[in-house]
Amino acid sequence: MKKITFLILFVLPYYLVAQSGTSVQLPWSQRMAASIMTTNADSIAYPNKMARWEYETGVLLQSLELVWYRTGDVRYFKYIQQNMDRFVRDDGTIRTYDLDHFNIDYVTPGRSLLMLYQQTLPNKEKYKKAADLLRQQLAKQPRTNEGGFWHKKIYPNQMWLDGLYMAEPFYAEYTRLFDRDGKGFTDIINQFVWMEQHARDSKTGLLYHGWDESRQQKWADPKTGKSPNFWSRSIGWYVMALVDVLDYIPADHPRRGELVAILQRLMPAVVKYQDPKEGCWYQVTDRGGDKNNYLEASGTAMFVYGLAKGVRLGYLPASMMSYAKKGYAGMLKNFISTDDAGLIHLEKTVSVSGLGGEPYRDGSYEYYLREPIRKDDLKGVGPFIMASVEMETAEELGIGKGKTVGVDTYFNHEFRKGTDPNQPEPFHYTWDDRQHSGFWLWGRTFRDLGAKTVLVPTAPTAASLKGVDVYIIVDPDTPKETAKPNYVNPADSKAIGDWVKAGGVLVLMANDTSNCEHTHFNQLAATFGLQFLPKNVNMVKGDQFEQGSVIIPAGNPIFTHTKEVYIKELSPLDVKAPAKSVVSAGDNVIMAVARVGNGTVFAVGDPWLYNEYTDGRKIPARYENFQAGKDLATWLLTQVK
C-alpha cells in the first residue's frame, strides 16, 4: 500500500501545470528521485536483501538532500530522516554498524546525520552522537605508515580511490562544525595528496584504482604497489570527493589550493577518454573500443557532476563545461529508460568492482568486465541525481553571475549558544544558519542563480556597500533581542539612499510591531515613500494556516511562478510616490516597490523567507514560499544595473 501511495505522490507530478495552464515536465533530478523513492518506499535495499548501514544508502540520501535544497519539497527531507531513523537509536548507537570492522564505507551515511543535526528538530542530539561515533572510527582507523586511511581492516595497507569519497566529505564537514582548531583539514588534504602521489600514472594522468603500501597483494605492482587498471567509477569517487570536500575547507586554509590543483590536473586527463560520439566514459577508462568494454553509467555521472560543479565554483575553466554537457546528453541517450508507469530507470551501472578479497579480484581488464551490470544501482542513481542537479543549476547561473547579495548583520545582530560552549554564534536571518531561524535556503537559491552571498556586519557606508549589488536589511533589533541595538540613523539613511540612487537594489523586511524596531527603520523607509504601519495583519492562531494566506495574482511581475504564499503577523505598508504596491490583500499593502534614481527598493512587512517557511516542513504544500523566494531572488538580481 505504501508503494502505491508513493507512486501517486511522485508519478503524477511528473508534469506540473504552470500559472499559464501549460504542462511542464519535471527536471530529471526529480524524476529519478521519484522513481527510486517509489520503488524503495519503506527502506533502501536491493531485492531480497535486508537494509543495512552502508555507503550506497549514504550516496542516494546525499543526492536527495540536494534535490530538497533545490525544491523545498519536504518529501525529500522526510525520506532522508525516515531512513536515518531506521538505524539511529535514541542513544546515538547505529543498528547494523560495527566500528571494529574499520570499514571506511560505513562513514558515508554520516553526511545525512550532520544535515539532520543542523536542523530545528526534537531529539536531534542522537544524530550528533551517531556522527561522533563515525568520527571515532576515523580517529582509530588503521593507517599506512605516512598516515593514509586503510580502505578496510580486512584490506591492510591499502588505499583505494573509493575511500576518499566514503570518508573525507563527512570528515571535512564534521571538522568545520565541531573541531575549532581545524587540524582535521590538514589530515583530509593529506589523504588526497597521498592518494594522488601513489596512484597517478604519469603517462595518462589518470589514477589507478588502488595502492598497496606493502606490495604483498597479487594485484599490486611489485615496485609501485599500484593496481593494474583504471576503473572509471573509482576515479569518479575521487573526483566527487574533491569537489565536495572543497565546500568545507576554509577559503584561507594555506593548503586548500593543493586540492584545486589536483582537480585541475586530473580532469583534463579524464576528458581525453570521453567517448567522442556518445559522450560517456567506459568501464575501463582508457580502453574504449577494446573487446567487451562498455559505456558505464555511474562513472559517467560522477565525471559530469565533478566537471559541472568544478566549473560552477571556479575550480575548472568554463571550457570544461562542454564535456559535462556532452556527458549528460550521453547519459540521457544511453542510460535512461522509462517503464509503463512513467518511472524512469538508470541502466548499465556495474554492480561492484574491487580488489583482493574472496573470491580474489585481481584487478585485471578481464575482471572489471566480468562484474554484473545492475539496473537502478544506487551507486549510479545517486550520482545521476547529483549530476542532474548540477546541470539544472547551470542553466540559471547567468542570472546572478558577477553579482553580490549582502544581508545586514549590523541592525540585526543576535547571538545564541553554538556548538562551542565558549563561543556564541550569530543567528537569525544569516546565510549560514541552517535552523528554522536562518536564511540558509534562500542564500543557496541566490548562489544557485550564480550570485555570491556575503554578510554586511558594519554600518552602511559607501565603503561597506562597495561591491554589494543587493542589500537586505531584516527585522532591526529591539532591546528585547540585543542589549545595545544599532538603530538606523540619518547618516545610515543617507548612505543607503545614495547607494540606491547609484543603482543598488535594497530589500527592507520588517516584522510585526512586537518584534521589530519600527521607529528608526521607518525613517529609512520614508526616503523611498514607504512606511511600515503600526498594526499587524494575518494573525494566525495555532495551525490555522489559512489565516496567513496571501494570494499572488496571475501576471505579477515579480512572482511569476507563484500562486499563494504564507506570511503571518506582518506589518502592512503605507506607500506614496515613488513607491507602488505590488502585492496587496484587501486594503492592506503587503509588498511594495520603489524606483529611486538608478536603483530599486523592495519592501515587505515580514522576514517570511527564512528556513522555517521555505523548507516545506512547517506549512502545507499549497503555500509556495520556496518558489516565491526563487522568484524574488531572480527578480532582485535582474534589477541590478
XYZ file of C-alpha atoms in Angstrom:
641
model
C 0.000 0.000 0.000
C 2.834 2.406 0.821
C 4.409 1.864 -2.591
C 1.098 2.764 -4.238
C 0.942 5.944 -2.160
C 4.437 6.955 -3.218
C 3.556 6.204 -6.830
C 0.612 8.592 -6.657
C 2.644 11.261 -4.877
C 5.581 11.195 -7.255
C 4.467 9.970 -10.667
C 1.547 12.345 -11.015
C 3.715 15.473 -10.554
C 5.983 14.486 -13.463
C 4.014 17.101 -15.362
C 3.182 20.231 -13.420
C 0.653 22.816 -14.502
C 2.094 26.319 -14.583
C 0.054 29.502 -13.971
C -0.454 29.735 -17.718
C -2.158 26.340 -17.666
C 0.537 24.649 -19.733
C 2.122 21.364 -18.644
C 5.784 21.455 -17.662
C 7.829 18.263 -17.327
C 9.754 17.932 -14.093
C 13.560 18.029 -14.222
C 15.444 14.739 -14.497
C 16.738 15.011 -10.921
C 13.202 14.978 -9.561
C 12.035 12.271 -11.938
C 14.830 9.921 -10.909
C 14.252 10.735 -7.251
C 10.575 9.900 -7.709
C 11.413 6.560 -9.273
C 13.815 5.430 -6.587
C 11.596 6.651 -3.740
C 8.658 4.794 -5.251
C 10.490 1.512 -5.652
C 12.155 1.879 -2.238
C 9.280 3.417 -0.333
C 9.786 1.663 3.005
C 13.568 1.327 3.088
C 16.573 1.414 0.780
C 17.604 -2.099 -0.217
C 18.044 -4.270 -3.263
C 15.520 -7.085 -3.869
C 15.904 -9.999 -1.451
C 18.412 -8.101 0.683
C 17.981 -6.542 4.098
C 18.507 -2.808 4.548
C 21.688 -2.052 6.460
C 24.010 0.822 7.323
C 26.220 1.177 4.248
C 27.580 3.640 1.747
C 25.070 3.172 -1.060
C 22.305 4.478 1.182
C 24.507 7.440 2.049
C 25.171 8.268 -1.600
C 21.489 8.170 -2.501
C 20.414 10.249 0.506
C 23.080 12.833 -0.270
C 21.623 13.220 -3.760
C 18.102 13.621 -2.364
C 19.377 16.269 0.036
C 20.482 18.297 -2.994
C 17.033 17.934 -4.564
C 15.438 19.130 -1.317
C 17.646 22.223 -1.350
C 16.639 22.891 -4.947
C 12.890 22.426 -4.463
C 11.970 22.976 -0.811
C 9.845 19.811 -1.135
C 9.588 18.247 2.312
C 9.129 14.739 0.927
C 12.859 14.513 0.283
C 13.698 15.600 3.811
C 11.224 13.151 5.319
C 12.641 10.315 3.245
C 16.161 11.082 4.451
C 15.093 11.309 8.079
C 12.984 8.160 7.805
C 15.934 6.170 6.530
C 18.321 7.536 9.147
C 15.821 6.812 11.911
C 15.677 3.168 10.835
C 19.241 2.839 12.083
C 19.986 5.588 14.617
C 18.763 4.833 18.119
C 17.959 7.498 20.706
C 21.330 6.981 22.400
C 23.194 7.554 19.107
C 24.166 3.950 18.504
C 23.657 2.704 14.951
C 21.859 -0.524 14.144
C 23.916 -2.960 11.959
C 27.055 -0.780 12.338
C 30.245 -2.197 13.848
C 33.084 0.274 14.433
C 35.590 -2.533 14.932
C 35.300 -3.561 11.296
C 37.058 -0.302 10.413
C 35.254 -0.287 7.089
C 35.594 3.195 5.645
C 32.434 2.648 3.593
C 30.439 2.900 6.834
C 31.282 6.583 7.221
C 29.431 7.804 4.111
C 25.877 7.997 5.566
C 27.257 10.286 8.249
C 26.690 13.242 5.951
C 22.933 12.830 6.424
C 23.462 12.754 10.190
C 25.230 16.109 10.060
C 22.482 17.617 7.919
C 19.775 16.449 10.339
C 21.678 17.708 13.372
C 21.833 21.210 11.883
C 18.045 21.423 11.514
C 15.476 22.541 14.049
C 14.358 19.098 15.235
C 13.367 17.418 18.516
C 15.809 14.805 19.846
C 18.393 15.771 17.245
C 21.261 15.098 19.657
C 21.047 11.448 18.656
C 22.302 12.396 15.183
C 25.274 14.217 16.688
C 26.073 11.219 18.883
C 25.913 8.904 15.868
C 28.173 11.259 13.906
C 30.577 11.294 16.856
C 30.706 7.502 16.622
C 31.748 7.665 12.963
C 34.324 10.303 13.812
C 35.698 7.937 16.465
C 36.096 5.307 13.767
C 38.209 7.694 11.710
C 40.299 8.534 14.753
C 41.076 4.832 15.233
C 41.085 3.754 11.572
C 44.271 1.814 10.711
C 46.636 3.840 8.530
C 49.597 3.441 6.236
C 52.989 4.475 7.587
C 52.591 8.040 6.317
C 49.006 8.310 7.603
C 46.661 7.271 4.785
C 43.455 5.511 5.823
C 43.277 1.793 5.100
C 40.226 1.096 2.996
C 39.073 -1.616 5.389
C 40.545 -3.617 8.229
C 40.320 -6.699 6.004
C 42.353 -4.869 3.330
C 45.517 -3.960 5.274
C 47.969 -1.374 3.978
C 45.686 -0.449 1.081
C 44.273 2.892 -0.055
C 41.546 2.821 -2.720
C 40.246 5.816 -4.632
C 36.736 4.906 -3.461
C 37.679 5.561 0.146
C 38.238 9.263 -0.415
C 34.529 9.786 -1.123
C 33.454 7.400 1.608
C 35.156 9.335 4.403
C 36.512 12.752 3.501
C 33.358 14.826 2.816
C 31.922 13.717 6.173
C 35.273 14.263 7.878
C 35.547 17.762 6.384
C 32.055 18.884 7.362
C 32.430 17.422 10.855
C 35.698 19.307 11.233
C 34.073 22.540 10.043
C 31.235 22.149 12.541
C 32.886 20.799 15.666
C 36.695 20.884 15.545
C 37.522 24.501 16.263
C 41.260 24.027 15.850
C 40.705 22.818 12.268
C 43.547 20.304 12.477
C 41.458 17.736 10.673
C 41.657 19.750 7.454
C 45.373 19.034 7.143
C 44.726 15.318 7.591
C 41.976 15.427 4.947
C 44.154 17.257 2.421
C 46.937 14.754 3.034
C 44.619 11.855 2.148
C 44.074 13.319 -1.324
C 47.714 14.244 -1.798
C 48.999 10.808 -0.808
C 46.386 9.027 -2.902
C 47.380 11.017 -5.973
C 51.085 10.516 -5.342
C 50.702 6.752 -5.083
C 48.017 6.137 -7.725
C 48.764 8.626 -10.531
C 50.020 7.385 -13.862
C 52.476 9.884 -15.326
C 51.708 8.835 -18.904
C 47.915 9.222 -18.935
C 47.389 11.464 -15.897
C 44.723 9.017 -14.667
C 44.616 7.370 -11.237
C 44.810 3.636 -10.685
C 42.050 2.079 -8.591
C 44.179 1.121 -5.601
C 47.608 1.166 -3.965
C 49.162 -1.417 -1.657
C 51.882 0.007 0.558
C 53.162 -3.488 1.377
C 53.292 -4.648 -2.274
C 52.029 -8.013 -0.996
C 48.745 -8.199 -2.918
C 48.785 -10.197 -6.146
C 47.114 -7.274 -7.898
C 49.816 -4.811 -6.789
C 52.799 -3.897 -8.935
C 55.815 -5.219 -7.009
C 57.685 -1.939 -7.464
C 54.975 0.734 -7.160
C 52.147 -1.023 -5.329
C 49.647 0.260 -7.909
C 46.748 -1.814 -9.193
C 46.914 -2.587 -12.922
C 43.921 -0.735 -14.417
C 41.893 2.464 -14.446
C 38.313 1.959 -13.312
C 36.071 4.899 -14.155
C 33.875 4.727 -11.066
C 36.835 4.678 -8.713
C 38.236 7.810 -10.365
C 34.735 9.257 -10.208
C 34.551 8.695 -6.449
C 37.812 10.602 -6.068
C 36.579 13.465 -8.272
C 33.304 13.813 -6.357
C 35.190 13.739 -3.074
C 37.420 16.590 -4.226
C 34.630 18.960 -5.245
C 32.550 18.135 -2.152
C 35.374 18.477 0.376
C 36.202 21.905 -1.017
C 32.773 23.043 0.249
C 34.172 22.849 3.785
C 37.884 23.615 3.607
C 38.197 27.277 4.692
C 38.994 29.693 1.868
C 42.054 30.914 3.753
C 43.463 27.471 4.559
C 47.090 27.542 3.363
C 46.802 24.148 1.651
C 43.363 24.465 0.063
C 44.986 25.198 -3.285
C 46.561 21.732 -3.329
C 43.134 20.144 -3.750
C 42.180 22.545 -6.521
C 45.487 21.779 -8.259
C 44.815 18.037 -8.096
C 41.398 18.549 -9.687
C 42.932 20.730 -12.367
C 45.495 18.025 -13.156
C 43.031 15.157 -13.160
C 40.057 16.437 -15.157
C 41.969 17.274 -18.374
C 43.211 13.683 -18.287
C 39.700 12.325 -17.704
C 38.072 14.214 -20.586
C 40.617 12.794 -23.041
C 38.890 9.442 -22.606
C 35.312 10.651 -23.093
C 33.761 8.738 -25.983
C 33.687 11.278 -28.833
C 30.393 10.028 -30.238
C 28.293 9.133 -27.191
C 29.839 11.482 -24.621
C 30.068 8.783 -21.934
C 33.012 7.024 -20.314
C 33.941 3.350 -20.436
C 34.039 0.891 -17.558
C 37.821 0.604 -18.006
C 38.584 4.242 -18.630
C 41.439 4.183 -21.125
C 40.417 1.206 -23.228
C 37.411 2.431 -25.161
C 36.721 0.188 -28.133
C 38.579 -2.803 -26.723
C 36.857 -6.171 -26.543
C 33.856 -6.308 -24.179
C 34.487 -2.853 -22.712
C 31.280 -0.815 -22.413
C 29.969 2.652 -21.628
C 29.160 2.719 -17.917
C 26.605 4.905 -16.137
C 27.995 5.557 -12.656
C 31.460 6.684 -13.718
C 29.940 8.915 -16.379
C 27.556 10.500 -13.853
C 30.387 11.167 -11.410
C 32.542 12.821 -14.057
C 29.639 15.004 -15.195
C 28.973 16.039 -11.590
C 32.623 16.831 -10.920
C 33.028 18.787 -14.133
C 29.854 20.835 -13.727
C 30.405 21.616 -10.058
C 34.075 22.355 -10.659
C 33.189 24.871 -13.358
C 30.375 26.427 -11.297
C 32.649 27.061 -8.334
C 35.543 28.304 -10.426
C 37.936 25.408 -9.855
C 37.875 24.452 -13.533
C 37.831 26.677 -16.637
C 34.462 27.398 -18.258
C 35.577 25.485 -21.343
C 35.302 22.247 -19.338
C 31.522 22.660 -19.228
C 31.256 21.428 -22.811
C 32.433 17.986 -21.649
C 29.841 17.965 -18.867
C 27.063 18.858 -21.304
C 28.160 16.196 -23.768
C 28.405 13.626 -21.000
C 24.971 14.459 -19.616
C 23.351 14.269 -23.032
C 25.056 10.920 -23.497
C 23.628 9.676 -20.213
C 20.085 10.619 -21.155
C 20.505 8.900 -24.524
C 22.294 5.726 -23.438
C 21.291 5.006 -19.849
C 17.719 6.247 -19.219
C 14.691 4.037 -19.808
C 11.009 4.588 -18.940
C 8.553 1.933 -17.768
C 4.808 1.701 -18.352
C 4.066 3.565 -15.104
C 6.125 6.538 -16.227
C 9.010 5.830 -13.851
C 12.485 6.314 -15.261
C 15.367 3.929 -14.640
C 19.142 4.021 -14.882
C 20.663 1.238 -16.945
C 24.242 -0.049 -17.310
C 25.772 0.500 -13.878
C 28.344 -2.070 -12.835
C 27.221 -3.512 -9.519
C 30.649 -3.744 -7.903
C 34.367 -3.757 -8.633
C 37.033 -4.283 -6.013
C 40.487 -5.630 -5.336
C 41.513 -8.784 -3.476
C 39.044 -10.445 -1.129
C 37.301 -13.789 -1.583
C 36.868 -14.810 -4.337
C 40.047 -12.984 -5.263
C 39.760 -9.966 -7.584
C 42.996 -9.443 -9.456
C 42.227 -6.022 -10.962
C 42.783 -7.273 -14.500
C 40.997 -5.858 -17.520
C 39.024 -9.093 -17.791
C 37.999 -8.878 -14.129
C 36.418 -5.424 -14.455
C 34.351 -6.666 -17.393
C 33.137 -9.789 -15.578
C 31.280 -7.995 -12.814
C 27.487 -7.889 -13.354
C 25.598 -4.811 -14.540
C 22.590 -3.741 -12.491
C 19.559 -1.608 -13.294
C 18.911 1.245 -10.837
C 22.085 0.512 -8.922
C 22.254 3.161 -6.213
C 25.901 3.875 -6.975
C 24.704 5.125 -10.343
C 21.342 6.586 -9.348
C 22.766 8.839 -6.630
C 25.455 10.377 -8.851
C 22.950 10.704 -11.720
C 20.693 12.791 -9.475
C 23.675 14.865 -8.314
C 24.806 15.424 -11.900
C 21.251 16.369 -12.892
C 21.027 18.941 -10.096
C 24.301 20.482 -11.248
C 23.217 20.590 -14.896
C 19.845 22.089 -13.964
C 21.592 24.684 -11.822
C 23.993 25.527 -14.645
C 21.101 26.662 -16.827
C 20.347 29.542 -14.428
C 23.789 30.683 -13.317
C 23.818 33.596 -15.724
C 21.055 35.377 -13.795
C 23.339 36.333 -10.918
C 26.767 35.946 -12.457
C 29.146 38.577 -11.110
C 26.574 39.930 -8.622
C 26.836 40.022 -4.836
C 23.963 39.779 -2.356
C 24.660 41.051 1.141
C 22.498 40.525 4.212
C 22.883 43.007 7.056
C 24.123 41.761 10.433
C 24.598 45.221 11.948
C 20.999 46.301 12.544
C 20.032 42.675 13.168
C 22.779 41.324 15.393
C 21.635 38.384 17.542
C 23.600 35.533 19.115
C 22.786 32.122 20.569
C 24.682 29.243 22.152
C 26.709 27.483 19.470
C 28.457 24.147 19.117
C 31.368 25.675 21.047
C 30.003 26.467 24.559
C 32.590 29.237 24.935
C 31.772 30.951 21.656
C 28.214 32.202 20.973
C 27.255 32.079 17.298
C 25.376 34.706 15.274
C 21.939 33.674 14.067
C 18.607 34.950 12.769
C 18.400 35.680 9.040
C 22.012 34.807 8.277
C 23.174 32.771 5.280
C 24.918 30.121 7.422
C 22.075 29.489 9.869
C 20.503 26.169 8.821
C 17.990 26.061 11.656
C 14.498 27.444 11.196
C 15.719 30.931 12.093
C 18.136 31.311 9.174
C 18.243 32.321 5.528
C 20.303 29.268 4.555
C 17.924 28.018 1.861
C 17.276 31.471 0.405
C 21.014 32.077 0.319
C 21.537 28.832 -1.544
C 18.899 29.953 -4.038
C 20.861 33.139 -4.727
C 24.060 31.129 -5.138
C 22.365 28.631 -7.444
C 21.401 31.610 -9.590
C 25.093 32.457 -9.875
C 25.323 35.211 -7.242
C 27.750 35.487 -4.350
C 26.318 35.861 -0.834
C 28.080 37.859 1.897
C 27.347 39.393 5.284
C 27.445 43.156 5.847
C 28.457 43.347 9.530
C 29.091 47.092 9.805
C 27.097 50.286 9.449
C 26.180 51.114 5.843
C 28.672 53.440 4.187
C 29.907 53.913 0.658
C 32.868 51.724 1.587
C 30.921 48.906 3.288
C 28.401 48.719 0.425
C 31.008 48.857 -2.312
C 30.721 45.708 -4.372
C 27.300 44.805 -2.929
C 24.576 44.742 -5.587
C 21.611 43.612 -3.460
C 21.497 44.741 0.190
C 18.963 43.071 2.511
C 18.055 44.604 5.878
C 15.868 42.343 8.009
C 13.975 42.920 11.240
C 16.189 45.509 13.029
C 16.801 44.657 16.687
C 14.929 45.920 19.699
C 16.437 45.957 23.227
C 14.494 42.737 23.824
C 16.736 40.979 21.291
C 20.058 42.811 21.654
C 21.253 44.693 24.727
C 22.576 47.623 22.690
C 20.795 47.708 19.325
C 22.240 49.582 16.377
C 19.395 51.864 15.317
C 19.172 53.282 11.830
C 20.331 56.911 11.997
C 20.242 59.777 9.460
C 23.792 59.049 8.261
C 22.792 55.429 7.584
C 19.720 56.536 5.663
C 21.745 58.935 3.530
C 24.427 56.332 2.756
C 21.808 53.779 1.756
C 19.819 56.338 -0.227
C 22.901 57.408 -2.178
C 23.778 53.766 -2.836
C 20.279 53.040 -4.174
C 20.304 56.108 -6.422
C 23.595 54.904 -7.872
C 21.969 51.607 -8.886
C 21.793 49.463 -5.747
C 18.898 47.097 -5.058
C 17.623 47.376 -1.482
C 15.344 44.919 0.346
C 13.581 46.087 3.507
C 11.989 43.314 5.578
C 10.282 44.429 8.771
C 8.346 42.287 11.233
C 5.258 42.617 13.390
C 5.249 45.536 15.807
C 6.264 43.468 18.854
C 9.381 42.010 17.198
C 10.844 44.804 15.092
C 12.202 48.285 15.733
C 9.942 50.378 13.507
C 10.628 53.960 14.503
C 14.145 54.307 13.147
C 13.619 51.761 10.380
C 10.718 53.858 9.092
C 12.980 56.899 8.854
C 14.971 54.950 6.273
C 11.830 53.623 4.570
C 10.402 57.137 4.266
C 13.316 58.026 1.977
C 11.644 55.811 -0.622
C 7.966 56.655 0.002
C 7.399 53.703 2.337
C 6.177 53.271 5.909
C 5.645 50.104 7.930
C 2.324 50.682 9.673
C 1.882 50.212 13.447
C -0.603 47.381 13.046
C -0.446 43.647 12.469
C -2.371 41.573 9.932
C -2.594 37.854 9.153
C -2.608 36.931 12.834
C -2.536 33.133 12.813
C -3.951 31.038 15.625
C -2.198 27.699 16.091
C -2.184 25.696 12.880
C -4.943 27.646 11.140
C -2.536 28.355 8.305
C -5.212 29.762 6.038
C -5.163 32.878 8.235
C -1.684 33.596 6.851
C -2.585 33.140 3.202
C -1.545 35.765 0.656
C -2.752 35.267 -2.901
C -0.397 36.254 -5.726
C -2.462 37.334 -8.720
C -1.622 35.923 -12.124
C 0.669 38.172 -14.100
C 2.524 39.528 -11.078
C 5.813 40.919 -12.433
C 7.900 39.578 -9.538
C 6.310 36.270 -8.548
C 5.925 34.778 -11.984
C 5.703 31.133 -10.863
C 3.855 31.577 -7.557
C 0.134 31.498 -6.790
C -0.145 31.560 -2.995
C 2.262 32.192 -0.107
C 2.146 32.173 3.672
C 3.049 35.322 5.622
C 1.875 35.620 9.218
C 1.813 38.509 11.677
C 3.144 41.133 9.309
C 3.113 44.879 9.216
C 1.331 46.260 6.147
C 2.721 49.226 4.252
C 1.667 52.768 3.520
C 3.003 53.830 0.137
C 3.356 57.084 -1.723
C 5.376 58.111 -4.752
C 7.762 56.794 -5.864
C 6.616 53.565 -4.136
C 3.867 51.373 -5.571
C 2.052 48.318 -4.258
C 2.943 45.018 -5.950
C 1.036 42.611 -3.663
C -1.977 43.516 -1.560
C -4.712 41.801 0.440
C -7.904 43.787 0.667
C -6.984 47.275 1.831
C -3.563 46.191 3.074
C -0.429 46.657 1.013
C 1.713 43.572 1.678
C 4.664 44.275 -0.634
C 5.779 47.384 -2.484
C 8.476 48.544 -4.880
C 10.064 51.968 -5.356
C 12.272 53.107 -8.239
C 14.747 55.683 -6.971
C 17.402 57.071 -9.285
C 19.066 54.105 -10.936
C 18.130 51.757 -8.127
C 15.240 49.728 -6.789
C 13.715 49.171 -3.344
C 11.544 46.182 -2.405
C 9.696 46.212 0.932
C 7.618 43.687 2.885
C 6.498 43.706 6.500
C 7.874 40.294 7.482
C 11.095 38.225 7.023
C 8.879 35.456 5.612
C 11.578 33.665 3.568
C 13.548 32.175 6.445
C 14.029 28.415 6.592
C 11.014 27.689 8.770
C 8.725 28.813 5.969
C 10.702 27.693 2.924
C 11.951 24.189 3.783
C 8.495 22.609 3.447
C 8.450 21.209 6.975
C 6.160 23.692 8.744
C 3.490 24.919 6.375
C 1.199 22.989 3.992
C 2.475 22.410 0.451
C -0.148 24.734 -1.056
C 1.935 27.683 0.154
C 4.754 28.235 -2.329
C 7.186 30.198 -0.180
C 10.237 28.383 -1.540
C 9.257 29.136 -5.139
C 8.392 32.691 -4.162
C 11.889 33.053 -2.716
C 13.360 31.946 -6.014
C 11.079 34.270 -7.967
C 12.037 37.200 -5.746
C 15.756 36.357 -5.899
C 15.576 36.176 -9.689
C 13.756 39.494 -9.897
C 16.137 41.251 -7.498
C 19.180 40.087 -9.446
C 17.682 41.234 -12.737
C 17.140 44.735 -11.283
C 20.874 45.202 -10.748
C 22.197 47.842 -13.138
